[in-house]
PDB file of C-alpha atoms in Angstrom:
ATOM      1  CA  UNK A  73       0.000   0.000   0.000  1.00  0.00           C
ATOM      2  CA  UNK A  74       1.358   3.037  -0.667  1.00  0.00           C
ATOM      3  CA  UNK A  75       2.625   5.492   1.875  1.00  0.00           C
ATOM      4  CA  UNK A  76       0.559   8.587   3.314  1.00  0.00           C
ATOM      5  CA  UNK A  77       1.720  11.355   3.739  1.00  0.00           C
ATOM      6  CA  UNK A  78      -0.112  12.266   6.700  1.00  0.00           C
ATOM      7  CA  UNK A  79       2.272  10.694   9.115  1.00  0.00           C
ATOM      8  CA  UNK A  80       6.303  12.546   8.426  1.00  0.00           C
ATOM      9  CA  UNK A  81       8.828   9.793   7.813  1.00  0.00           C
ATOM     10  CA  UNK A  82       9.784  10.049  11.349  1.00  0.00           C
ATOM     11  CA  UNK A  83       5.878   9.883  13.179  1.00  0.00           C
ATOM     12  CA  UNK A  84       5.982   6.577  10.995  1.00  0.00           C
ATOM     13  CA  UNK A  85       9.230   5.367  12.994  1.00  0.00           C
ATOM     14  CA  UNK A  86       7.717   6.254  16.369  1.00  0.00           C
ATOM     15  CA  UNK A  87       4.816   3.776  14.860  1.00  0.00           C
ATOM     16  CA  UNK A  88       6.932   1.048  13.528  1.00  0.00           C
ATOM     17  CA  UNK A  89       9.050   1.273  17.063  1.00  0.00           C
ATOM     18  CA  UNK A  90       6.101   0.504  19.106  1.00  0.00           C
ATOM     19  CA  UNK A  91       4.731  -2.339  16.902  1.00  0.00           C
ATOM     20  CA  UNK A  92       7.910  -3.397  17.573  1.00  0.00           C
ATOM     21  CA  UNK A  93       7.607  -3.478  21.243  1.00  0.00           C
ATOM     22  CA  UNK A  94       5.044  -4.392  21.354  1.00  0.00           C
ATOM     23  CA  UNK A  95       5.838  -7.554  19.744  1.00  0.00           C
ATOM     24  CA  UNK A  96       9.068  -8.238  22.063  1.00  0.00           C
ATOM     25  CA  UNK A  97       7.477  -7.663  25.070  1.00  0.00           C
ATOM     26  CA  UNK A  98       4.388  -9.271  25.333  1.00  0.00           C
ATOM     27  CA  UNK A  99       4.568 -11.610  21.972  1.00  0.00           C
ATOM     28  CA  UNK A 100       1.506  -9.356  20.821  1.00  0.00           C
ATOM     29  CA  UNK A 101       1.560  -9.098  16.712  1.00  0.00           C
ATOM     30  CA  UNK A 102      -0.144  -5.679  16.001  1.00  0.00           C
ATOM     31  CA  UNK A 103      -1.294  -3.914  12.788  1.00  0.00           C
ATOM     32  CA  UNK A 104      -2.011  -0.380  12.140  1.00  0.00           C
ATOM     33  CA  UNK A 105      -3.854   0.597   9.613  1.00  0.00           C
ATOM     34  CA  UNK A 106      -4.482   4.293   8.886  1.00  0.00           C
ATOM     35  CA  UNK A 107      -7.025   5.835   5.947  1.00  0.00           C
ATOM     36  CA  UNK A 108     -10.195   5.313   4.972  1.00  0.00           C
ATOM     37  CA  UNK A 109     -12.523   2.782   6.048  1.00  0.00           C
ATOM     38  CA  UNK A 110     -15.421   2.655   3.538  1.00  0.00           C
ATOM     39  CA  UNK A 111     -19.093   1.671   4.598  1.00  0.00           C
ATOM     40  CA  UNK A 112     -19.534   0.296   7.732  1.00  0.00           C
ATOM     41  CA  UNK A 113     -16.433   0.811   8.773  1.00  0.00           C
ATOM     42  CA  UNK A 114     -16.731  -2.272  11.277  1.00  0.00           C
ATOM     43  CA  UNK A 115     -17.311  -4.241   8.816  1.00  0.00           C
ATOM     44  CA  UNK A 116     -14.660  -3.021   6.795  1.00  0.00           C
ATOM     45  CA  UNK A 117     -12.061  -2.789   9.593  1.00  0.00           C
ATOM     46  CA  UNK A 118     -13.022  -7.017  10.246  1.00  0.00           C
ATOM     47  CA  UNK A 119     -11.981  -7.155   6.157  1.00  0.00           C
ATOM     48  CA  UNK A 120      -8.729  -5.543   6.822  1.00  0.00           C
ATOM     49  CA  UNK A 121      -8.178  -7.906   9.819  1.00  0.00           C
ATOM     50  CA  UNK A 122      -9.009 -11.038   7.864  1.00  0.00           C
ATOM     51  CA  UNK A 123      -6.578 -10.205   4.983  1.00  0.00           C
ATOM     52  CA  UNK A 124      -3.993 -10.461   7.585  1.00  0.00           C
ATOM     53  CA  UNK A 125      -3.875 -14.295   6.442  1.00  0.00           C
ATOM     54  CA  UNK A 126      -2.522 -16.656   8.726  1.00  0.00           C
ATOM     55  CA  UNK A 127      -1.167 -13.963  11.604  1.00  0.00           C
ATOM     56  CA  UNK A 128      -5.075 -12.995  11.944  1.00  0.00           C
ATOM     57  CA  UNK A 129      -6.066 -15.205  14.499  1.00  0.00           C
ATOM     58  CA  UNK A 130      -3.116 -13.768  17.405  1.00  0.00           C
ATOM     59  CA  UNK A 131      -3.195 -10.356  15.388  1.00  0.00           C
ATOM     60  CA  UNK A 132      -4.460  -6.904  16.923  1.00  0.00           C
ATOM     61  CA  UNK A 133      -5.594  -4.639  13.938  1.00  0.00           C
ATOM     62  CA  UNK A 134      -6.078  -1.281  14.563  1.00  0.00           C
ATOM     63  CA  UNK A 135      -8.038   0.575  11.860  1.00  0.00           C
ATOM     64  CA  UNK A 136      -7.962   4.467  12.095  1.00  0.00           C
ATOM     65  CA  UNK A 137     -10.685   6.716   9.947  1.00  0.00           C
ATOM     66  CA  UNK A 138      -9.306  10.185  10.689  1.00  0.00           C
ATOM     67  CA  UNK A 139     -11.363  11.470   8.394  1.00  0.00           C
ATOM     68  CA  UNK A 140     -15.412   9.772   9.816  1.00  0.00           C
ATOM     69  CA  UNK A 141     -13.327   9.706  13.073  1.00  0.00           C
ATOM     70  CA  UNK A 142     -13.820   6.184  14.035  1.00  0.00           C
ATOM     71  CA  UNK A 143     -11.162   3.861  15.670  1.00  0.00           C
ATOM     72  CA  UNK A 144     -11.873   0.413  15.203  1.00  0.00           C
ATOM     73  CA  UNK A 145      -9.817  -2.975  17.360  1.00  0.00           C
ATOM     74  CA  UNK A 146     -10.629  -5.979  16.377  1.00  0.00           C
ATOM     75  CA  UNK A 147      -8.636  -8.959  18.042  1.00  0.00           C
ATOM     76  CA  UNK A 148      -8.418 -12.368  16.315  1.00  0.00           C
ATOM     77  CA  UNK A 149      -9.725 -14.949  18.179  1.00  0.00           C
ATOM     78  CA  UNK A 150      -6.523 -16.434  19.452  1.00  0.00           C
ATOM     79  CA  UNK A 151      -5.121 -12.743  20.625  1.00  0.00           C
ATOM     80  CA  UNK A 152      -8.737 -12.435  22.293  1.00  0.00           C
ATOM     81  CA  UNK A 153      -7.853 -14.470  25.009  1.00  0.00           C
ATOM     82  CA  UNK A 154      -5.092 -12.659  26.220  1.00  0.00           C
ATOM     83  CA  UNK A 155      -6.782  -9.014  25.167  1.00  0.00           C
ATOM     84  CA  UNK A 156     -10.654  -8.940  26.389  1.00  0.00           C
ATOM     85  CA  UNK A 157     -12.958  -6.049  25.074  1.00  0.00           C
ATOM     86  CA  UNK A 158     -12.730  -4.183  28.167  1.00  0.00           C
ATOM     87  CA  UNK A 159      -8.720  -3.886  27.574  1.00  0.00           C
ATOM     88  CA  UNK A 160      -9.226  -3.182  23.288  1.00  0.00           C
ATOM     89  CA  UNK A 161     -11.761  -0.277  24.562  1.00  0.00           C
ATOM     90  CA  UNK A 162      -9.229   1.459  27.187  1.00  0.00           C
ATOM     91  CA  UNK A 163      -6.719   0.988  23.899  1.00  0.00           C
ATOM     92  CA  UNK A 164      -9.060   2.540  22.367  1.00  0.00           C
ATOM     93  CA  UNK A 165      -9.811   5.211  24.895  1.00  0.00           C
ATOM     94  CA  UNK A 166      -6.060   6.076  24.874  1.00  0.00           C
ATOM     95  CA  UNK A 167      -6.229   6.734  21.319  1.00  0.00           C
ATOM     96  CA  UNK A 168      -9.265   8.896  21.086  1.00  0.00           C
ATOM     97  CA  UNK A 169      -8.464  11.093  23.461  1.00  0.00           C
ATOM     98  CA  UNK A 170      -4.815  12.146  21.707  1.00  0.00           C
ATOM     99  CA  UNK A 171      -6.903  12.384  18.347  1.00  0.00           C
ATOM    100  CA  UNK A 172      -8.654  14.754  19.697  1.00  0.00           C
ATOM    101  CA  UNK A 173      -6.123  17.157  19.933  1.00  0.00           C
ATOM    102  CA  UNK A 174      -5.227  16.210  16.470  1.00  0.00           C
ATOM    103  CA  UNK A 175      -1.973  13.881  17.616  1.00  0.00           C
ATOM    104  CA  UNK A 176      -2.223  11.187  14.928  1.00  0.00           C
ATOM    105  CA  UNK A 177       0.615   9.672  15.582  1.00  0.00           C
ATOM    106  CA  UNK A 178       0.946   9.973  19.170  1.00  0.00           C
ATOM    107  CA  UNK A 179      -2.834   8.535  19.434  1.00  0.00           C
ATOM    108  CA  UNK A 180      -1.402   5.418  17.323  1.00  0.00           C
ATOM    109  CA  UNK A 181       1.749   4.991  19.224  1.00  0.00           C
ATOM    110  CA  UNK A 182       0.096   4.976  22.964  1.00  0.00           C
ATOM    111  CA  UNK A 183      -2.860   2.770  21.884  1.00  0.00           C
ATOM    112  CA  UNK A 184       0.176   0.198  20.900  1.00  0.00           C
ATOM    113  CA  UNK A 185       1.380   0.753  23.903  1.00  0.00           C
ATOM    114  CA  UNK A 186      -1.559   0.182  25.884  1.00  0.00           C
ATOM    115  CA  UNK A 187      -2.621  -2.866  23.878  1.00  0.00           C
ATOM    116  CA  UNK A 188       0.994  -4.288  24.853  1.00  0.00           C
ATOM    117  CA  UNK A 189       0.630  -3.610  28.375  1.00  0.00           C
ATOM    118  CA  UNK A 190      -2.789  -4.947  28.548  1.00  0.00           C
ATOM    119  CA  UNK A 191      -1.998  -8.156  26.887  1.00  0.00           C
ATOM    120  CA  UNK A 192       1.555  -8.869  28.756  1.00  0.00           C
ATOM    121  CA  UNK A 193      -0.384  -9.059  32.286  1.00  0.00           C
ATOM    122  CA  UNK A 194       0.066 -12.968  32.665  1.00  0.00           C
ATOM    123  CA  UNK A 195      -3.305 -15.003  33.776  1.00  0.00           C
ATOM    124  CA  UNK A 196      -3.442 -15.225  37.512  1.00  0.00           C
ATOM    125  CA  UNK A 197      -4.273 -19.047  37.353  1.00  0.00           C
ATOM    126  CA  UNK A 198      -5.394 -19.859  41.040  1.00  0.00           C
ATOM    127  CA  UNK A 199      -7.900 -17.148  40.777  1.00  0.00           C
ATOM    128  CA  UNK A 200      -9.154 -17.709  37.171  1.00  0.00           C
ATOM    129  CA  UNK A 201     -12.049 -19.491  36.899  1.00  0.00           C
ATOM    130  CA  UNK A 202     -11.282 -22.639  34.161  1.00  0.00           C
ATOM    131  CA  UNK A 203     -12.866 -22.319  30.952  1.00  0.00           C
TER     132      UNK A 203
ATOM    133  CA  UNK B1167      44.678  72.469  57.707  1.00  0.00           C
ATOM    134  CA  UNK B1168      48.371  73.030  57.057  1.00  0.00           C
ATOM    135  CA  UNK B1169      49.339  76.105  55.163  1.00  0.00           C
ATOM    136  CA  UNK B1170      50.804  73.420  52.435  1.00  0.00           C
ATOM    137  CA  UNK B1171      47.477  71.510  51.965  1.00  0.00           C
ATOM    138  CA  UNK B1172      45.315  74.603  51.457  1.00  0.00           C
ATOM    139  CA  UNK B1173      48.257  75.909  48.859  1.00  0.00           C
ATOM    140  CA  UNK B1174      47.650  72.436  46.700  1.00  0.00           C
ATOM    141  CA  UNK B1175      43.869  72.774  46.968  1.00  0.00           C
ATOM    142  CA  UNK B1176      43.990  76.646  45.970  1.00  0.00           C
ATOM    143  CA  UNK B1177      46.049  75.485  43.107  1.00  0.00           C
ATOM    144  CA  UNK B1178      43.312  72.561  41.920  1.00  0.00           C
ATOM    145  CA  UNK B1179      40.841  74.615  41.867  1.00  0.00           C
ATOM    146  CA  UNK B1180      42.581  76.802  39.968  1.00  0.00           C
ATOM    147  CA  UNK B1181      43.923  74.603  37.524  1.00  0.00           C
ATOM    148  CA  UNK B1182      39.985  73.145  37.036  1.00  0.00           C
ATOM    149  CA  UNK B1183      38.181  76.432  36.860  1.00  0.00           C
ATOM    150  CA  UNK B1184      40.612  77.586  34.091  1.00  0.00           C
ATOM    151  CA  UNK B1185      40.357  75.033  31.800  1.00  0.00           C
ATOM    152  CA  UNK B1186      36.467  74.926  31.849  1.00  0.00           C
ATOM    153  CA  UNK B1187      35.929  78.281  31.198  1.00  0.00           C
ATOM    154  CA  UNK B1188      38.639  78.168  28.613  1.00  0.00           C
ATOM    155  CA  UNK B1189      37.334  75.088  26.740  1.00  0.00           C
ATOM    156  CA  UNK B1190      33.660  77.088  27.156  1.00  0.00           C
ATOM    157  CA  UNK B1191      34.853  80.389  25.336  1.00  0.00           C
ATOM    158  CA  UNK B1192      33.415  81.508  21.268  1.00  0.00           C
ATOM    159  CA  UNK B1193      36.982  80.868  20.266  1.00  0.00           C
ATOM    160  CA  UNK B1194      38.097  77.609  21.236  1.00  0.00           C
ATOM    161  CA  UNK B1195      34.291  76.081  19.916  1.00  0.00           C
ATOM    162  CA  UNK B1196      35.082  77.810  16.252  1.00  0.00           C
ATOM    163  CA  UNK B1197      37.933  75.497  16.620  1.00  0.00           C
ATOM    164  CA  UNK B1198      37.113  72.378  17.842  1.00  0.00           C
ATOM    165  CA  UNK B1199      33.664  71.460  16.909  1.00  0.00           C
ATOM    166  CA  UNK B1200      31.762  69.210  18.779  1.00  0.00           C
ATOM    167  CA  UNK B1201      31.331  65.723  17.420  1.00  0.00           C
ATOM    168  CA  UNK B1202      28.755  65.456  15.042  1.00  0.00           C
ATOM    169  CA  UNK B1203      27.920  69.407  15.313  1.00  0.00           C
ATOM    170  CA  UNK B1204      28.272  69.536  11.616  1.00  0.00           C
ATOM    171  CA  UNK B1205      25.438  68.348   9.330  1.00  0.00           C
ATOM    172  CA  UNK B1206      26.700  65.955   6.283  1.00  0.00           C
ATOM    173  CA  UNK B1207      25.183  65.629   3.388  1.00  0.00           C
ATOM    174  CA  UNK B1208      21.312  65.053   3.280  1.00  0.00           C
ATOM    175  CA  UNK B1209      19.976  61.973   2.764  1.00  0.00           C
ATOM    176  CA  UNK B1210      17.882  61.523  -0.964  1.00  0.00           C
ATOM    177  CA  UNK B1211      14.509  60.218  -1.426  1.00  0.00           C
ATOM    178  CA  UNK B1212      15.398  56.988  -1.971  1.00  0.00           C
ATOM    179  CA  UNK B1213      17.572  56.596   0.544  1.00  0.00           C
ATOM    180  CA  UNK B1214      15.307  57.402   3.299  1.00  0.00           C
ATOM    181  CA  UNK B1215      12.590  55.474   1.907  1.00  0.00           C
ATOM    182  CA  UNK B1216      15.663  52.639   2.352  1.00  0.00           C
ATOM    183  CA  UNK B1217      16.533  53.027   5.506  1.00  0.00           C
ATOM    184  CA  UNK B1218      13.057  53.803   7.317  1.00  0.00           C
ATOM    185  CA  UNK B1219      10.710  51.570   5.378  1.00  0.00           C
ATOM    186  CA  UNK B1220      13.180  48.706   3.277  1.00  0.00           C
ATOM    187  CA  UNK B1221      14.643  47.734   6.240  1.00  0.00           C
ATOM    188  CA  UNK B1222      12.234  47.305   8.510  1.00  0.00           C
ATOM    189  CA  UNK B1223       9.723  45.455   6.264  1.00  0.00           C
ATOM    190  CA  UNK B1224      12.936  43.074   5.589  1.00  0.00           C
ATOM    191  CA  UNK B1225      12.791  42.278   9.052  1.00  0.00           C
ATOM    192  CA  UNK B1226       9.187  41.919   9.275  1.00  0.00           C
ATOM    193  CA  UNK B1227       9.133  39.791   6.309  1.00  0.00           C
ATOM    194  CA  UNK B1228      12.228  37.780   7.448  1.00  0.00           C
ATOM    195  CA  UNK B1229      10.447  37.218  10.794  1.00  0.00           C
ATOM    196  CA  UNK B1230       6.887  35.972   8.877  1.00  0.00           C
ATOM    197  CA  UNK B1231       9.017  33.950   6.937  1.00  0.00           C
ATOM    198  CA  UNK B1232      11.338  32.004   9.627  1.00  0.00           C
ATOM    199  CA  UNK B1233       8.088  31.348  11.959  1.00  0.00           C
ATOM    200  CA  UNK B1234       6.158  29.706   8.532  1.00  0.00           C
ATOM    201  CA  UNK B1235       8.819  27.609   6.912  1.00  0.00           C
ATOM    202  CA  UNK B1236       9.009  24.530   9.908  1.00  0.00           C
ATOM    203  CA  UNK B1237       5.208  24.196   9.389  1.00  0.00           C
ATOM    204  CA  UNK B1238       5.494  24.622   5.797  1.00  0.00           C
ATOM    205  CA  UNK B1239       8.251  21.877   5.315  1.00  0.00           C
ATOM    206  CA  UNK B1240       6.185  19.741   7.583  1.00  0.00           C
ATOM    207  CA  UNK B1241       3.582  19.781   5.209  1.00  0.00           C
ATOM    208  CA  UNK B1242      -0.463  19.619   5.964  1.00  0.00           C
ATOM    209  CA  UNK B1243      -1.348  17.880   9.123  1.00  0.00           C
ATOM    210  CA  UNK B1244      -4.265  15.999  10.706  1.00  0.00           C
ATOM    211  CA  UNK B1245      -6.857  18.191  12.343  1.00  0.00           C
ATOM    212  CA  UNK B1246      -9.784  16.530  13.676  1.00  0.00           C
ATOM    213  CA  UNK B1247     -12.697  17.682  11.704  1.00  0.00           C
ATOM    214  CA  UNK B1248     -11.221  19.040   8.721  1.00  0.00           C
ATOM    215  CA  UNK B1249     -11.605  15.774   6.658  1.00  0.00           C
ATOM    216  CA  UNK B1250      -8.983  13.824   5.451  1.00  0.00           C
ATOM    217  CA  UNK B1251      -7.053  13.886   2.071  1.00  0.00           C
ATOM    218  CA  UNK B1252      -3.603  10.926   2.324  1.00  0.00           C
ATOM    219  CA  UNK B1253      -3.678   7.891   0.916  1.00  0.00           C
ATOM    220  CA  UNK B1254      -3.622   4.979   3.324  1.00  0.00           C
ATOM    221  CA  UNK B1255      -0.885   3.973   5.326  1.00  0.00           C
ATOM    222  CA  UNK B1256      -0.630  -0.048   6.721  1.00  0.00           C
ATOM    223  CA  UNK B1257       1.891  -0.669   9.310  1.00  0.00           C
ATOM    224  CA  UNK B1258       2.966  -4.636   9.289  1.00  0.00           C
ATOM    225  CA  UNK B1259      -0.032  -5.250   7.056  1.00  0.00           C
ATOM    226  CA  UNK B1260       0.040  -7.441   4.294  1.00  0.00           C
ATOM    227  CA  UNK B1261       2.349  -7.224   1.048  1.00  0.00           C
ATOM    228  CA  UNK B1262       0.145  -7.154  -1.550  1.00  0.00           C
ATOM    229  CA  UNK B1263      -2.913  -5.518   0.373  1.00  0.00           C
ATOM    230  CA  UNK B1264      -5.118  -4.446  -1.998  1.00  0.00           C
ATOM    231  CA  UNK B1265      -5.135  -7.847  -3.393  1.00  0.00           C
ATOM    232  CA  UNK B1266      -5.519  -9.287  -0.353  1.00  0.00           C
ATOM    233  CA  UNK B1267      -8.369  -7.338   1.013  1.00  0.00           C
ATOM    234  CA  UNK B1268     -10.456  -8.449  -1.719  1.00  0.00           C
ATOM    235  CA  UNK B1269     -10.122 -12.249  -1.369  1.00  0.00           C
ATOM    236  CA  UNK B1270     -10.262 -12.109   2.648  1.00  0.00           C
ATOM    237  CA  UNK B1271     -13.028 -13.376   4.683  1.00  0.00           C
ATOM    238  CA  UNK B1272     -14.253 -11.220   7.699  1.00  0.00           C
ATOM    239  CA  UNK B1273     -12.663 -12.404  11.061  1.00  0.00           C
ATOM    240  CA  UNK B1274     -15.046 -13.971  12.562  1.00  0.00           C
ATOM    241  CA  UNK B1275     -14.781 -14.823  16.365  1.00  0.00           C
ATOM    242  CA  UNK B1276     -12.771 -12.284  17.065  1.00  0.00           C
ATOM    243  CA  UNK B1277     -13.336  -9.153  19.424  1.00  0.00           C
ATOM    244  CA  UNK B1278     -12.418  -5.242  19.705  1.00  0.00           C
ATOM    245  CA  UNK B1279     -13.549  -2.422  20.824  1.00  0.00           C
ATOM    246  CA  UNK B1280     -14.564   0.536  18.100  1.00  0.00           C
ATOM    247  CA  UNK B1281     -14.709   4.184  19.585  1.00  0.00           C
ATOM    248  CA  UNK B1282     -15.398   7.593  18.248  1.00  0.00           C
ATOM    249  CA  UNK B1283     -13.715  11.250  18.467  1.00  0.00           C
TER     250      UNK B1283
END
C-alpha cells in the first residue's frame, strides 16, 4: 500500500518502534492501519483484519478513519484471550483522546502501547475461573 | 589644615576652573567642533525610503518567513474535523494488500472495541 503522507517519515518510525515493542514484550503481533474505512467501517475494519492471512487469528488490527473519526480494534480470536474487550476499549480510549487534539501519531503509538501492556499481564491461574 | 594643603587645593581649583571656562569660550568652539555638530550631506529620497521603510519590512518579512517555513516543510497535518485527504498507510499489514483485502473473509470470532472522536 502506498505510503501517506499524513504521518512525516519520522511519526511513521515512532509507529513502527512501538509495533515493535510491542511484539518483544508481550509476543503481541499488532497492525495499524491508517485511511479510509469505507461503509460500515466495522465491517470493513473485520476485512482488513481477515486479509492479515494466517497472523489474523493472534493479530491486533487497529483501523484508524481520521477522516469519519472512528477507531476500530478488532482482536483475532486467538489474541482475544489474552486481550478482552474491556482492555481493546481502554486501547481505544487512549487513542481517542490524543486524536482529539489532532496527535495522529501519538494517538497510534500509545494505543500500541496500551494494547501491549494490557496483553503482557500474565493469567493469575489460582484465581481464574477454568474455561 | 596646614598652610601646604590649602596651597595644593587653591592650586586645583585653579587649575579646574581655568580650563572649563577656557574650553567654554566663542573661540576655542570655532575650533574644535563638537562631534557630530556639523550636518553631512542630506539623505535623498530613496535613501530614506531605504533606511526607514526597506529595512524594517525586511525584518518583518524575514520574521513571517522564519516562523512559517518549519510548518510549511512539515507539510499539511491531521486536524480533527477538517476531513482527510492521504492515501492509506498499513503498518505490518500485508504485502500485496489491496489484493488481499479483496479475497479475505471477515474475522469472525474475534473481538475489539470501536470508539469515536
Amino acid at each position: 500500500m502506498p505510503a501517506g503522507d499524513a504521518l512525516s517519515a519520522r511519526q511513521q518510525d515512532d509507529v513502527v518502534r512501538a509495533i515493535r515493542l510491542a511484539r518483544q514484550q508481550s509476543q503481541l503481533p499488532v497492525s495499524v492501519y491508517v485511511g479510509t474505512l469505507e461503509g460500515d467501517s466495522r465491517a470493513t475494519a473485520l476485512q482488513l483484519h481477515g486479509a492479515l492471512g494466517d497472523e489474523a487469528a493472534r493479530t491486533v488490527l487497529i483501523a484508524v478513519d481520521p477522516g469519519a473519526r472512528r477507531v476500530e480494534v478488532v482482536t483475532g480470536s486467538e489474541a482475544r484471550r489474552r486481550l478482552d474487550d474491556r482492555a481493546a476499549g481502554l486501547a481505544a480510549m487512549t487513542m481517542t483522546s490524543a486524536f482529539q487534539a489532532g496527535d495522529l501519531s501519538g494517538g497510534i503509538t500509545s494505543g500500541v502501547l496500551a494494547l501491549a501492556e494490557q496483553a503482557q499481564t500474565a493469567k493469575s491461574l489460582h484465581t481464574d475461573t477454568p474455561e | 589644615m596646614t598652610a601646604r594643603t590649602a596651597l595644593r587645593t587653591a592650586a586645583t581649583v585653579a587649575v579646574a576652573t581655568a580650563l572649563v571656562s577656557l574650553s567654554s569660550t566663542p573661540a576655542f568652539a570655532a575650533t574644535h567642533p563638537d562631534d557630530g555638530g556639523e550636518p553631512g550631506a542630506g539623505l535623498s529620497v530613496i535613501e530614506t525610503l531605504l533606511i526607514f521603510v526597506g529595512i524594517p519590512a525586511a525584518m518583518f518579512i524575514a520574521v513571517v518567513i522564519l516562523v512559517n517555513a518549519s510548518s510549511r516543510a512539515r507539510g499539511p497535518r491531521y486536524r480533527p474535523g477538517l476531513g482527510w485527504w492521504a492515501a492509506p498507510i498499513w503498518f505490518n499489514g500485508p504485502d500485496d494488500a489491496d489484493v488481499a483485502v479483496r479475497t479475505a473473509t471477515a474475522t469472525t470470532g474475534g473481538g475489539g472495541a470501536s470508539a469515536r472522536w
